[in-house]
Amino acid sequence: MTQPVLSVRNLRVEFPTRRARLVAIDDVSFDILPGEVLGMVGESGAGKSVTGTAIVGLIEPPGRIAGGEIFLSGVRIDNLDPPAMRRIRGKRIGMVFQDPLTSLDPLYRIGEQLTETIATHSDLRGAALRERAIALLSEVGIPAPAHRFDNYPHQFSGGMRQRVVLALALAADPELVIADEPTTALDVSVQAQIIELMKRLARRHRAAILLITHDMGVIAEAADRVAVMYAGRIVEIGPVRDVVSAPLHPYTRGLMGSIPKLDGGLDRLVQIPGSMPRLTAIPPGCPFHPRCPRVFAPCPMHRPELRPHAKAQVACWLYHPAPSAQSEKPATLAGPP
Amino acid sequence: MTVAPAAPLVRAENLGRIFDVSSPWLTRVLEGLPRQVVVAVADMSFEIARKETLALVGESGSGKSTVAKMVVGLVPPTTGEVFIDAMPMHGRRRGAERRRLRRRIQMVFQDPYASLNPRWRALDIVAEPIRAFQLAASRPETAARVGELLRLVGLDPADGGKYPHQFSGGQRQRIAIARALASEPAFVVCDEPTSALDVSVQAQILNLMRDLQDRFGLTYLFISHNLAVVRHMAHRIGVMYLGRLVEIAAADALFRAPRHPYTRMLLDAVPDLEMSGRQRKPVEGEVPDPVDPPKGCSFHPRCPFADDRCKTERPALVAWNAAGPVACHAVEEGRI
Amino acid sequence: MVEQLQFQPLRQEGRLTAALDSDLLHAFLRSKITVAAALVTVALVLAAVLAPWIAPYDPFDLRQLNLLDSHLPPAWLAGGDPGYLLGTDDQGRDVLSTILYGSRISLGVGVLAVGLAAALGIVLGLIAGYAGGFLDALIMRIADVQLTFPAILIALLIDGTGRALFGEHRNETLEFWVLVLSIGLSFWVQYARTVRGSTLVEKSKDYVLAARLIGIHPAKILFRHVLPNVIGPVLVIATINLALAIITEATLSFLGVGLPPTQPSLGTLIRIGNNFLFAGEWWIAIFPGITLALLVVAINLLGDWLRDALNPRLQ
């Protein structure tokens, strides 16, 4: 069996504040295989970006990884010291962020930034280095790359900049690329181009991609599997086709229903009542139960775990035997010692 | 069919707006730079009937937000005029008349984090139009009206004493909608009202706006970059590209049979959620810099149907058949 | 009616608990230096305000002065008089009392000058930022020109003009206000620039557009909408400026263009004491000097803390 490129086990990230200890993500586990695109979708505050920053070891103090393990190609990386983690970032994990302008230094030519990154992680020098950089620019679809090599970031359009950022992320041939909302700042027509490009690159380089986005449409287009996050937990994970066309978890169903569709006409949209709980006030049991249309007895009491159902995994009592009646105590009292 | 159609509530006539983006005068003189202007909007004409929603769709740089600001009177047009109930919006008018007009037009902005004054409590924000137009005789009446408005948009009036940062994004947009309704307007311009919100919250806000339209007979001008959102809101849709309307049609017709190549491209770019394996044409290129738009039809560099005529001659927005006006030589010549 | 009853209690409870539970207060109590600086500031301000009641002598009351008691060293030194804790100056005035009264004048000039500078700077900054165009260019060019001169030079200029204007009719009260005016006018530029910058940002925000949309008068938009959102940095500048104003006053007084020796501020006291420094009578200059240094450092620390506390990026 193929070894996963990234393996996250029971990850928990906490942000201590003066009033409380916020649990930004709790008990999150997933794998990504080589050449696979895992989409991570959720609304703001669901913890999807925190997951990305936790993997690359960039959680801002006082936030910290409070539990769980992260493996990159079988080697544990969540307990590495900062210099070791720095060597892994850029070399073995590439990163793409929402705003391409923040990832590029406005004072340096595109070529300089690219060659610098390649030189840091390889032995290429001189003409070979330049050749490699131009090859990368051409691979991400920059027309006339040898000419554009000497341009500054502001001379590129938004879509072209994001292509350059992709080239930077791929410069060291990383095993894993973490893309956090890579298309959100772009126009719709350009979004499609970037998604297409990412898919192609993942396949060609056999890199694993963690694609973090709030946009189910982007996931449907680009991802092989999708993890749906709610209030810091994964509530459903499975092949995109299954999750999108036949969502299991009531939250995923509501989310899919609330997306406006082209063939919808002037109908009312399905709406989930209320809003995502603040991290300071996550309800006991299943965090979605106060908004859930199918809530029943065990939901407010017991927290459902992610368990297989059909081709996916889902954390919902509708699909698993609920805890027996005698153990039905409030979640605050229940639980293993 | 002999009944004369009711006069439209809103009529825009040849709206145009030019922005001067030149460097400061001294820099220009010293460095010998030319004066630079951007044609943000040109030749925009449209009508909106009472209780109708017209949507304007376009990508960044299409000028749709500038149109919104001209329609509500925040930006004076360089050419053309907006008429609300046949009253000119920008012409010289006396104070009382101007106030009457202002009261009937309101706007819901894109970013509910920037559109509410962070130092004001929710109830003061909603009360401001009531006070400005003296719609309530006394403080208790104002407070009662504010409470009613907050309830109307689905908020608890008891939360009126909170500041904007204590509300979620969706709740803030509800406050902004309550403020827009406070002056009892007939016409509300919505500038990307949900693009800063999460999808599940977007659904709530869109449904709320639909309900309010039905309940108060509101007329909407709905600005968006998202065709799917527009599908749920609009009766008619205008598609904008680089400051000009390229196509305007009834919503059903536009989605069933888009005619302008740009409209087709936009529809193609909407991600496929049904996983139907619909064949999507790869979209070419990006929106050009509005400072230096292409000659002829401004869409021709990205258009698969462009020929020599498209590169030199700008197509006019003309109704070639019953489906409504399109600005495209290929459609006119029957090539597509 | 019902609505109003609902809002009323909520409003007060909200403000009170918010103040007690605020991050600002928390950050304040966590920093020991800041708490110490605040205590020193409060003590000095109280001492200055209450000077007429707590000072052992009234240094302005000539009847209380006795030349035989002049040049006495502090009480704990040989030849000191227990009645004059910090010694006396050349006219037999109790140094402790002159310091208390002197702080009063220094703080008075400082607070009033900063108030004047802030008021002027805020109004001009708001107008320049909001109106733009010609008014903006005019106000900011004046500010630029003024910035090319040191503040002390501006103050000297205005002070000199004041003296020339009033010439013969000078008295202590007039002199006090000339000082306030000259320091105030030399400090407004920083406020104007800060407020203009923030106003430029705020005026393009949608909440200002929403107010314009319903035809709110520009002056009302400026003071009710924009001002509350740009006032934060102004408070910080004002605090740090207060220390600077006190020093400027001391400098002017030290140069002899400030208040007359009959109404001594801390600066005047240091100038007078300076004459006796080499005669070994150090206490006349050193004690007012220490007080001035304490006051300025404490206020500066408070200002620094306020700047960090109000900066959202550091939270």
mmCIF file of C-alpha atoms in Angstrom, chain C residues 101 209 226:
data_model
loop_
_atom_site.group_PDB
_atom_site.id
_atom_site.type_symbol
_atom_site.label_atom_id
_atom_site.label_comp_id
_atom_site.label_asym_id
_atom_site.label_seq_id
_atom_site.Cartn_x
_atom_site.Cartn_y
_atom_site.Cartn_z
ATOM 1 C CA TYR C 101 3.740 75.381 42.740
ATOM 2 C CA LEU C 209 -20.782 56.578 2.145
ATOM 3 C CA VAL C 226 -14.990 60.024 11.377
#
